JSON list of C-alpha atoms and ligand atoms in Angstrom, two decimals:
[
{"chain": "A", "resi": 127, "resn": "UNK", "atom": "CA", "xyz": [0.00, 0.00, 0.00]},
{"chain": "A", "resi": 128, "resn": "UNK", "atom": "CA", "xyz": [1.54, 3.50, -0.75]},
{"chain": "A", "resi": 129, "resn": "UNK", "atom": "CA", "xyz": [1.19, 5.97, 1.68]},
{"chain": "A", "resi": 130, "resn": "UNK", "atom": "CA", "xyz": [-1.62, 8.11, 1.46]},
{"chain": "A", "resi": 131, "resn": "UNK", "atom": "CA", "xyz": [-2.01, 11.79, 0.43]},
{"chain": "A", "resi": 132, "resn": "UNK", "atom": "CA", "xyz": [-3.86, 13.02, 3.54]},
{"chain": "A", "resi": 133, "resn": "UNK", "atom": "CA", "xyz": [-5.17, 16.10, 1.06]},
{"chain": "A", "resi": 134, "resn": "UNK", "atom": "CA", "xyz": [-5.95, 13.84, -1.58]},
{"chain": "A", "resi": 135, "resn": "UNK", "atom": "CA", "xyz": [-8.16, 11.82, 0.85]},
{"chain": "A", "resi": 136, "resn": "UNK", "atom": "CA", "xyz": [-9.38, 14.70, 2.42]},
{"chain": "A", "resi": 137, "resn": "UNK", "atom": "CA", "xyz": [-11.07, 15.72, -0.83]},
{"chain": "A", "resi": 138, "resn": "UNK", "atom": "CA", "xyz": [-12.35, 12.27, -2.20]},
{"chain": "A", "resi": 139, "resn": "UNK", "atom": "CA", "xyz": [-14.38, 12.42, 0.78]},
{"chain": "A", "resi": 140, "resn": "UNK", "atom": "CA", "xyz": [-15.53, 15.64, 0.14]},
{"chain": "A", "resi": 141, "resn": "UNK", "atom": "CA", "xyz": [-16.57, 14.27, -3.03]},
{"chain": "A", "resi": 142, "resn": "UNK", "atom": "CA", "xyz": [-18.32, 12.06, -1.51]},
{"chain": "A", "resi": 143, "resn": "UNK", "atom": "CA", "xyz": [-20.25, 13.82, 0.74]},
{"chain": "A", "resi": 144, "resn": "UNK", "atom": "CA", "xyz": [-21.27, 15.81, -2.33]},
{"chain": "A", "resi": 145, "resn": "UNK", "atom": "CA", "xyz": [-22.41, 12.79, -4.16]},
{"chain": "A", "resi": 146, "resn": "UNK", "atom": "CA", "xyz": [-24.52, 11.95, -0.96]},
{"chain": "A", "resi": 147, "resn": "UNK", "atom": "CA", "xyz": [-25.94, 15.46, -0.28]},
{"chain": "A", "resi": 148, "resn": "UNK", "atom": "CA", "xyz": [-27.62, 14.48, -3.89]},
{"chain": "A", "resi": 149, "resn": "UNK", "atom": "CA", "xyz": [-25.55, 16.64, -6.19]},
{"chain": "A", "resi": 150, "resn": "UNK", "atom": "CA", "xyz": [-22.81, 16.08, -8.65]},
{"chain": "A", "resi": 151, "resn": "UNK", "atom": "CA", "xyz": [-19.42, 16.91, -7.67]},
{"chain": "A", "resi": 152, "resn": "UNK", "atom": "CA", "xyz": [-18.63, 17.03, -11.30]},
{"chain": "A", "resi": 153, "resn": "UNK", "atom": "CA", "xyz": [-21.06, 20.22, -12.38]},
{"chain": "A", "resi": 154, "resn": "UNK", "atom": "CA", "xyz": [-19.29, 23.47, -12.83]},
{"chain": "A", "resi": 155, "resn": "UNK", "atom": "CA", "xyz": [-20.05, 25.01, -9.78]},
{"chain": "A", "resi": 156, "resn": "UNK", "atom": "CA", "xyz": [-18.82, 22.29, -7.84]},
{"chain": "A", "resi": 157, "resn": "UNK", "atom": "CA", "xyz": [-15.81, 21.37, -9.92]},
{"chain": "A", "resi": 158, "resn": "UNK", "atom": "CA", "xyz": [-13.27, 22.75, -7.37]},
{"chain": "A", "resi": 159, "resn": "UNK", "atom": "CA", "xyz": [-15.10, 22.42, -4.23]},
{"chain": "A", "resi": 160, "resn": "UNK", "atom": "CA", "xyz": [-14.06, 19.06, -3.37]},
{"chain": "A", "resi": 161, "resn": "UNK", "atom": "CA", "xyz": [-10.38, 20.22, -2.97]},
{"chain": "A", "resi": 162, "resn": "UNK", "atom": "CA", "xyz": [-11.39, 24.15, -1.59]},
{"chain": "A", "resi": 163, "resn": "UNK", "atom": "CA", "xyz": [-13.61, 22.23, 0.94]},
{"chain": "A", "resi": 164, "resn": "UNK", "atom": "CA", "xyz": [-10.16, 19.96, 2.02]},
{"chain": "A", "resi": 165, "resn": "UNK", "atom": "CA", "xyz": [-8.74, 22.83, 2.48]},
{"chain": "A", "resi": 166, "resn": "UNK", "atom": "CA", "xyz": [-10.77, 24.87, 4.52]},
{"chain": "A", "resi": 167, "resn": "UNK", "atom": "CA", "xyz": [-11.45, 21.36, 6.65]},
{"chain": "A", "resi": 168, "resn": "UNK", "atom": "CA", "xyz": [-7.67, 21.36, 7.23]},
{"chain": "A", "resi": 169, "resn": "UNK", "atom": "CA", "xyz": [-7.62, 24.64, 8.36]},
{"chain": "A", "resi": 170, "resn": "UNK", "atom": "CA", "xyz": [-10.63, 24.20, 10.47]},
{"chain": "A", "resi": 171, "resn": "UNK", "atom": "CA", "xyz": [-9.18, 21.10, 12.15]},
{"chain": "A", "resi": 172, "resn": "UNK", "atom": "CA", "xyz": [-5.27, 21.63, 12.34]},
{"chain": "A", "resi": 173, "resn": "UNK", "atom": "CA", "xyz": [-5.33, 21.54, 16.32]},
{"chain": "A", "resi": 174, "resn": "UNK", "atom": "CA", "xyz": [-4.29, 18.02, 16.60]},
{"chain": "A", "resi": 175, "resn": "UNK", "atom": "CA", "xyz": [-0.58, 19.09, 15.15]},
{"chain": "A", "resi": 176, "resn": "UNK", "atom": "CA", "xyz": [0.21, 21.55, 18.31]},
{"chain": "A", "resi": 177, "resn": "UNK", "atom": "CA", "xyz": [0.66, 20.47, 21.74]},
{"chain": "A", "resi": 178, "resn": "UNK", "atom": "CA", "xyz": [-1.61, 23.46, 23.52]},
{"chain": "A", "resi": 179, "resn": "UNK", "atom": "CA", "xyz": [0.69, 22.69, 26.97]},
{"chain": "A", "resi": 180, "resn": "UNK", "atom": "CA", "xyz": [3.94, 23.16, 25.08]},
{"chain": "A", "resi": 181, "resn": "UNK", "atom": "CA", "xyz": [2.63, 26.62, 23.79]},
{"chain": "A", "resi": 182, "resn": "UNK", "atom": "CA", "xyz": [1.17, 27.68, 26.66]},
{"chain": "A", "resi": 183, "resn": "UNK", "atom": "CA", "xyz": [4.58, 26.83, 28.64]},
{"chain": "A", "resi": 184, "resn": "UNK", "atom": "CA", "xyz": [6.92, 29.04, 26.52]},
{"chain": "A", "resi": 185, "resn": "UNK", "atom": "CA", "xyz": [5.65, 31.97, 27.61]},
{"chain": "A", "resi": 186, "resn": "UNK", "atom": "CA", "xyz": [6.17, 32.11, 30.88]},
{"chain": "A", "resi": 187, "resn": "UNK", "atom": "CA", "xyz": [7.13, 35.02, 33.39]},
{"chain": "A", "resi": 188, "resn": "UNK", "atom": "CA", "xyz": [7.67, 35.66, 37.09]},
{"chain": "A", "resi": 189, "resn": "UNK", "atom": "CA", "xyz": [4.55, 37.14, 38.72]},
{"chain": "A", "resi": 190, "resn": "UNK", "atom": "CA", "xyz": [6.72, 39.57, 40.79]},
{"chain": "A", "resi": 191, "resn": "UNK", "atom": "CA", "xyz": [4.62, 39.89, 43.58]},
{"chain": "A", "resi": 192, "resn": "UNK", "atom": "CA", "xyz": [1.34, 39.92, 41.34]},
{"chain": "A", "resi": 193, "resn": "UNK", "atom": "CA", "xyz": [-0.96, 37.76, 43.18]},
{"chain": "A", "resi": 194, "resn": "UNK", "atom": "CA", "xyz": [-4.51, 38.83, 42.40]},
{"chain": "A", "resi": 195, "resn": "UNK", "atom": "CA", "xyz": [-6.72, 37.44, 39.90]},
{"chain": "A", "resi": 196, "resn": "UNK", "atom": "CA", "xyz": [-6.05, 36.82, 36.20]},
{"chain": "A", "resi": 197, "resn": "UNK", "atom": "CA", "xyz": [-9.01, 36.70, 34.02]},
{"chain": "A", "resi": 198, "resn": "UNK", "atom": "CA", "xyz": [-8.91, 36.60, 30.18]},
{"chain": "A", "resi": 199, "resn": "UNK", "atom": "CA", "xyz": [-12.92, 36.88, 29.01]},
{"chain": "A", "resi": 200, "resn": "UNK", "atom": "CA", "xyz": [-14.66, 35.96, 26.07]},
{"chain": "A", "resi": 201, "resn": "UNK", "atom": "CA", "xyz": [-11.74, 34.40, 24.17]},
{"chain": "A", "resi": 202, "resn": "UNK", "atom": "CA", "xyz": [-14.02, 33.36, 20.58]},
{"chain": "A", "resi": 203, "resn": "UNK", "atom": "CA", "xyz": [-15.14, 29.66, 20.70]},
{"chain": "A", "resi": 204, "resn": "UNK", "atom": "CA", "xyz": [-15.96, 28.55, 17.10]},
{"chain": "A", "resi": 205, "resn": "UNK", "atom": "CA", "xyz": [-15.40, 24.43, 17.21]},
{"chain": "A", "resi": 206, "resn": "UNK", "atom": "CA", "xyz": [-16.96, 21.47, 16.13]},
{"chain": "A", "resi": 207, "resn": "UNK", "atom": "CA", "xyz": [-18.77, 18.87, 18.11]},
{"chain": "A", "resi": 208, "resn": "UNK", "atom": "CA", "xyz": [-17.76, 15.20, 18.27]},
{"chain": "A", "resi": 209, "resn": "UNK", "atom": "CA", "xyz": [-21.12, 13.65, 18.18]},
{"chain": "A", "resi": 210, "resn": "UNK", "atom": "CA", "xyz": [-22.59, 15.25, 14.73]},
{"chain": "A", "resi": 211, "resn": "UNK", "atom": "CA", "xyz": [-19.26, 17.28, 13.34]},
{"chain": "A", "resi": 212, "resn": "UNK", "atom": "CA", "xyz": [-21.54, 20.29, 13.43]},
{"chain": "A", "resi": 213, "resn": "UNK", "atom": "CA", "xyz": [-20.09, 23.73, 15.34]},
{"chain": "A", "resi": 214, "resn": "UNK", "atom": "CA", "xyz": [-20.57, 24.80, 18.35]},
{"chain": "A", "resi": 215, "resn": "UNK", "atom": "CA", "xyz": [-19.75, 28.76, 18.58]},
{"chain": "A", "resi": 216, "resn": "UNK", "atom": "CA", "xyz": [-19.62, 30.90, 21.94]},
{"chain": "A", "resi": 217, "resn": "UNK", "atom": "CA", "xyz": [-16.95, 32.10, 24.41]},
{"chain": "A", "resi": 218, "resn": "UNK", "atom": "CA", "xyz": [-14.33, 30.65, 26.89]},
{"chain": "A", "resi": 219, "resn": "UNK", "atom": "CA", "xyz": [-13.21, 32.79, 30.10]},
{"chain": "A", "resi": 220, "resn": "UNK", "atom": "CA", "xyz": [-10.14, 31.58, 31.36]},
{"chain": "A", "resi": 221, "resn": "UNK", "atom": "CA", "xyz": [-9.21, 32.88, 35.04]},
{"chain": "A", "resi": 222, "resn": "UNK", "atom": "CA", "xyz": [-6.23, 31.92, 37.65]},
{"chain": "A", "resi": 223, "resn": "UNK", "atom": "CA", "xyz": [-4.70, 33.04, 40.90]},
{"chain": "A", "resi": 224, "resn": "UNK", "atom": "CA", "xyz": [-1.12, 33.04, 39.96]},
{"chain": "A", "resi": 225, "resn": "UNK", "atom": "CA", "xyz": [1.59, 30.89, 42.96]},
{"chain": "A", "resi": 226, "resn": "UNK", "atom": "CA", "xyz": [4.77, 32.89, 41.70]},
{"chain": "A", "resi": 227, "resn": "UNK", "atom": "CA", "xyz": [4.21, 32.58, 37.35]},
{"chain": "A", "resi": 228, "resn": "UNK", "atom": "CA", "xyz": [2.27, 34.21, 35.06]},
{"chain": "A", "resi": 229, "resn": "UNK", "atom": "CA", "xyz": [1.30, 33.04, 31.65]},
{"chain": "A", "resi": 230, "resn": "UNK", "atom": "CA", "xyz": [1.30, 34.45, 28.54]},
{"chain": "A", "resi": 231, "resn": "UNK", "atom": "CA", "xyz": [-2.06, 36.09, 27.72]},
{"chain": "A", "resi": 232, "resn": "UNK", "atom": "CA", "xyz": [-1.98, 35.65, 24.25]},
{"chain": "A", "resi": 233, "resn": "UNK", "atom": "CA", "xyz": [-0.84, 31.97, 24.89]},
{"chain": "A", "resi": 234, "resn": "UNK", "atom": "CA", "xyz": [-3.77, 31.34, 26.72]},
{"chain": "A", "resi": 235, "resn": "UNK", "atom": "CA", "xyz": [-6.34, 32.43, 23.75]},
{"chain": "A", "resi": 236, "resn": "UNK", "atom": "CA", "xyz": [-4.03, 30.43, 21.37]},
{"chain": "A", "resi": 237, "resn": "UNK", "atom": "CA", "xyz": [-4.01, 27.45, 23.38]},
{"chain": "A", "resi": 238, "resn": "UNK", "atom": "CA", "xyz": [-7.51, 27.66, 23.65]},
{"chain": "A", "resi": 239, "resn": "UNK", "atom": "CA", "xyz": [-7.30, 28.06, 20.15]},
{"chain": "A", "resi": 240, "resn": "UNK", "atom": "CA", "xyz": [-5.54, 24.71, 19.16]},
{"chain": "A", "resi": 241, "resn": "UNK", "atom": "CA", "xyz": [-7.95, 22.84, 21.24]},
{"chain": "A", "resi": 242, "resn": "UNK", "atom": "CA", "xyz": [-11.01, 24.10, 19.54]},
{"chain": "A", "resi": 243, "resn": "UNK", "atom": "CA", "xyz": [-9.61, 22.61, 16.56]},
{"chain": "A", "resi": 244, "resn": "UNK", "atom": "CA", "xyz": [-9.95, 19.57, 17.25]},
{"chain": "A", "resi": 245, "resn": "UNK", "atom": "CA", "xyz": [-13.55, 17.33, 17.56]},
{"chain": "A", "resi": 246, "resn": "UNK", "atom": "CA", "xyz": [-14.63, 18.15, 20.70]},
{"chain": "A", "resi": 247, "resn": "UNK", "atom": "CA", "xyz": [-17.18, 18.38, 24.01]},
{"chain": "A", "resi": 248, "resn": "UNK", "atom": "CA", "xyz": [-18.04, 21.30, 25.79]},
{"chain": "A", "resi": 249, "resn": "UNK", "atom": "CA", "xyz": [-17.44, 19.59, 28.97]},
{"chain": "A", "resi": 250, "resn": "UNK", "atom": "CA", "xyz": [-14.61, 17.72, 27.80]},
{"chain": "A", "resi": 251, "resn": "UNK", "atom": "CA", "xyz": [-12.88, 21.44, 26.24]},
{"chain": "A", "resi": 252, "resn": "UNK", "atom": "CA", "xyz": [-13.42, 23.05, 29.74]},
{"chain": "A", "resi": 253, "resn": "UNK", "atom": "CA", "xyz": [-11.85, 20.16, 31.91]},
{"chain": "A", "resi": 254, "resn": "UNK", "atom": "CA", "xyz": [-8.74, 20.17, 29.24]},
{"chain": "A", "resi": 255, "resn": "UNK", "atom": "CA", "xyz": [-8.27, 23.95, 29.78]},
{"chain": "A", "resi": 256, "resn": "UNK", "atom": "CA", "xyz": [-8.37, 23.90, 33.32]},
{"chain": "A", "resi": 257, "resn": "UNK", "atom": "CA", "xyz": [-6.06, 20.87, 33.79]},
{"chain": "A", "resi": 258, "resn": "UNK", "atom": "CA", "xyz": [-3.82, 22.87, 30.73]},
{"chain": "A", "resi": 259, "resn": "UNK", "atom": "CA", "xyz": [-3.34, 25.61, 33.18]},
{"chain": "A", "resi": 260, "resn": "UNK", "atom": "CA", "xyz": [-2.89, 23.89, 36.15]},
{"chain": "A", "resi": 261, "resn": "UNK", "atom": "CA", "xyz": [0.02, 21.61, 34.92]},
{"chain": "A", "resi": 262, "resn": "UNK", "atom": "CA", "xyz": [1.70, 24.67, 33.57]},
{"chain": "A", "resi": 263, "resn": "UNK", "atom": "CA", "xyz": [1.24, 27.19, 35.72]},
{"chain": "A", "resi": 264, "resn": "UNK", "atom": "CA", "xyz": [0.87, 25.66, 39.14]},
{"chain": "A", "resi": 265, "resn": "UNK", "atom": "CA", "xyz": [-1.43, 28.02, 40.27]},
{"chain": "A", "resi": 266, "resn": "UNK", "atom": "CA", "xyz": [-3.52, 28.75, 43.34]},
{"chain": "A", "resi": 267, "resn": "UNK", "atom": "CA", "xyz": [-6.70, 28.23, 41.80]},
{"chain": "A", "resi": 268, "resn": "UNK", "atom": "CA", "xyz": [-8.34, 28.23, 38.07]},
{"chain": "A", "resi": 269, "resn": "UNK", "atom": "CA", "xyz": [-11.46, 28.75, 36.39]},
{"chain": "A", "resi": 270, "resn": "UNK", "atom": "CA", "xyz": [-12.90, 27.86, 33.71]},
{"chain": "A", "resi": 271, "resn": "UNK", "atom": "CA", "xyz": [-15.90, 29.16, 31.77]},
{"chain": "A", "resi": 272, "resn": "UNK", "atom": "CA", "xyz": [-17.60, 28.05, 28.81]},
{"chain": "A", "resi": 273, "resn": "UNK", "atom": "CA", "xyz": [-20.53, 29.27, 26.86]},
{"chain": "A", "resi": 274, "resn": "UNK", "atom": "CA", "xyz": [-21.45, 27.80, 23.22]},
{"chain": "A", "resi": 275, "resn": "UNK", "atom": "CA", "xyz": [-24.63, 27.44, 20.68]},
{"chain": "A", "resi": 276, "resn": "UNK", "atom": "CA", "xyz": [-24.27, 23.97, 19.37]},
{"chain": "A", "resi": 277, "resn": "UNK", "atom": "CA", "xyz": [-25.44, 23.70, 15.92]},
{"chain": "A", "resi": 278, "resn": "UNK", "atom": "CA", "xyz": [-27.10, 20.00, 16.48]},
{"chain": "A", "resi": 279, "resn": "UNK", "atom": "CA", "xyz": [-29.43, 21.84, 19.07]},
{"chain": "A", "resi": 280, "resn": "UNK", "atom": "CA", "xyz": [-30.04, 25.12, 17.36]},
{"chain": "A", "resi": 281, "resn": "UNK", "atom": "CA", "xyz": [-30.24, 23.88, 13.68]},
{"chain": "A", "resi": 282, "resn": "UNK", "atom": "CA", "xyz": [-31.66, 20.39, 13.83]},
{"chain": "A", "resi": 283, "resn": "UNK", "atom": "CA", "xyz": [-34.24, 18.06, 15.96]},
{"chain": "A", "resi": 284, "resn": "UNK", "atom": "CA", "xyz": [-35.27, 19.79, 18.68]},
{"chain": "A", "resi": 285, "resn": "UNK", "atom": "CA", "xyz": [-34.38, 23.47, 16.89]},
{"chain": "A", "resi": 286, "resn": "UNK", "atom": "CA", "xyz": [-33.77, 25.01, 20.43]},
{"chain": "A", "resi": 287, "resn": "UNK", "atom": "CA", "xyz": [-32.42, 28.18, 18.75]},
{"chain": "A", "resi": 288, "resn": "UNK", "atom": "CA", "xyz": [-32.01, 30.86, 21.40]},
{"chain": "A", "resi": 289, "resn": "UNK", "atom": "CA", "xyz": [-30.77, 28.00, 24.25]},
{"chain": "A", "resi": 290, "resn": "UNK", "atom": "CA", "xyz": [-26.54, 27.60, 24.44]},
{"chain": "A", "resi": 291, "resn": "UNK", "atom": "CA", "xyz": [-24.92, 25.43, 27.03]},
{"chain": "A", "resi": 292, "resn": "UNK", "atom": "CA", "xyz": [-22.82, 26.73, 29.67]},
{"chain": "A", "resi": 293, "resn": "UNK", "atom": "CA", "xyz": [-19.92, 24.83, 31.72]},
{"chain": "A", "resi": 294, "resn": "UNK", "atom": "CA", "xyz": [-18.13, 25.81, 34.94]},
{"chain": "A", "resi": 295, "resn": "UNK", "atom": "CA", "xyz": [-14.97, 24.52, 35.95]},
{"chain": "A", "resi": 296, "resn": "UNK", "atom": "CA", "xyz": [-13.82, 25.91, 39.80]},
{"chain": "A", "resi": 297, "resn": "UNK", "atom": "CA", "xyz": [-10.34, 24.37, 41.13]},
{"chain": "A", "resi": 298, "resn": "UNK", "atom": "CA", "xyz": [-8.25, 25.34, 44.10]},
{"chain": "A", "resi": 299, "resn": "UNK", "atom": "CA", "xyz": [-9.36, 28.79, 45.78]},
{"chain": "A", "resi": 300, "resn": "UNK", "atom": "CA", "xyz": [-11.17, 29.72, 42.96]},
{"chain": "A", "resi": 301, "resn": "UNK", "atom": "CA", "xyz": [-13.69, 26.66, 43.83]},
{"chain": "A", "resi": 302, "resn": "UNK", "atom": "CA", "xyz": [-13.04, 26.95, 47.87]},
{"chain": "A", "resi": 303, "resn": "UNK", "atom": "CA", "xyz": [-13.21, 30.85, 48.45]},
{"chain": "A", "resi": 304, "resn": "UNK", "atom": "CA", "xyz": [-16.69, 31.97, 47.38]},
{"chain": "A", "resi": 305, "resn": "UNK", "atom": "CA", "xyz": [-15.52, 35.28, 47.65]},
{"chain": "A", "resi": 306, "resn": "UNK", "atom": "CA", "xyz": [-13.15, 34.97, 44.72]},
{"chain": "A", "resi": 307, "resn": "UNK", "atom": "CA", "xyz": [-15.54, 32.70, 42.69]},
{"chain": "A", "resi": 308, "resn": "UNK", "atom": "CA", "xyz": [-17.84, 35.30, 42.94]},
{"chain": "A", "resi": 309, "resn": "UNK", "atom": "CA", "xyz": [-15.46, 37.96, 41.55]},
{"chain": "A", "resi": 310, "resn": "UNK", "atom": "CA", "xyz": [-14.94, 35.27, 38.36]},
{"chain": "A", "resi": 311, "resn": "UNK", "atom": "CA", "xyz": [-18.71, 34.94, 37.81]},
{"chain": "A", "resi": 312, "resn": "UNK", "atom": "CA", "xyz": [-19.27, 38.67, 37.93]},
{"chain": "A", "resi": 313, "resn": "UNK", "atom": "CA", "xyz": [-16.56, 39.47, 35.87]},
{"chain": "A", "resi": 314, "resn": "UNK", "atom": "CA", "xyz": [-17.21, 36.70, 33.25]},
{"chain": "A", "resi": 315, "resn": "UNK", "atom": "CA", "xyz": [-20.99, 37.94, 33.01]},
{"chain": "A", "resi": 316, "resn": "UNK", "atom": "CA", "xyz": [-21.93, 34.65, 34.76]},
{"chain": "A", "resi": 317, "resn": "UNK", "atom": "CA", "xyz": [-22.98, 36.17, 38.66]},
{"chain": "A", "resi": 318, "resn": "UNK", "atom": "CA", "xyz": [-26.55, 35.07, 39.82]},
{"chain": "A", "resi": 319, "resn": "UNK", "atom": "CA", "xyz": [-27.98, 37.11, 42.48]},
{"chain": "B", "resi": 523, "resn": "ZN", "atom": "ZN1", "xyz": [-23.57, 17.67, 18.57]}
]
């Protein structure tokens, strides 16, 4: 067997699915969509080639006697769920008390980033982030927020269009000092009364 061109296989099953949809990959409008379709399907799923912790840990500083809260809101969600392949879109809040280093803030979106590009749960996305930034930056506490519209709710069956799904991930003194949880809530437009 020779080894296979991942594009090349990538686009016969784009094909495929074209052929299956009920139209013919062969018309002129859909001449180069098989391949343009690979392509963007690459793009949309190139998170399995980065290791998020490895990225995340490069960028890492002294907190020099920082030790309040960290909070990056409303990083862009746009993934794709594992049970239909449909997206899920919303917003992740990332927060953690810092024990002596700091992360990159950037690194934190794009590490957030890589894992959205990959098949994934919402619950499953939120643990990953939280035990991401725990491992690297041995921190006091983390939290992690998650809000997303999945497509195979809002678009299909049940057509649930104006629900979205939101998970909550509290470790360390973010989960055991209510005073501090409360401040990630607020601040992440998640605070009850
Ligand atoms: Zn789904």
């Amino acid at each position: 067997m020779t080894a296979e061109d991942p594009m090349l296989a990538r686009s016969q099953a784009m094909a495929t699915l074209i052929r299956a949809t009920g139209d013919d990959p062969a018309r002129p409008g859909l001449a180069a969509t098989p391949e343009r379709a690979a392509r963007a399907h690459a793009e949309l799923f190139d998170g399995y080639d980065v290791n998020p912790q490895t990225l995340l840990a490069e960028a890492m500083e002294a907190a020099d006697g920082y030790g309040g809260l960290v909070l990056v809101r409303g990083i862009r969600l746009y993934s794709h769920c594992e049970h239909h392949m449909l997206p899920m879109e919303g917003v992740v809040h990332v927060g953690y008390l810092p024990d002596g280093h700091l992360l990159g803030l950037s690194k934190i979106a794009r590490a957030v980033e890589v894992l959205t590009r990959q098949l994934q749960g919402q619950e499953r996305l939120t643990k990953e982030i939280a035990d991401m930034v725990e491992k690297v930056a041995r921190p006091k506490g983390v939290a992690v927020a998650v809000a997303a519209r999945h497509h195979c709710i809002t678009e299909r069956g049940v057509r649930q269009t104006g629900s979205d799904t939101v998970t909550l991930i509290t470790r360390g003194v973010l989960d055991s000092d209510p005073g501090l949880r409360r401040d990630f809530l607020g601040l992440c437009g998640l605070g009850g009364s």
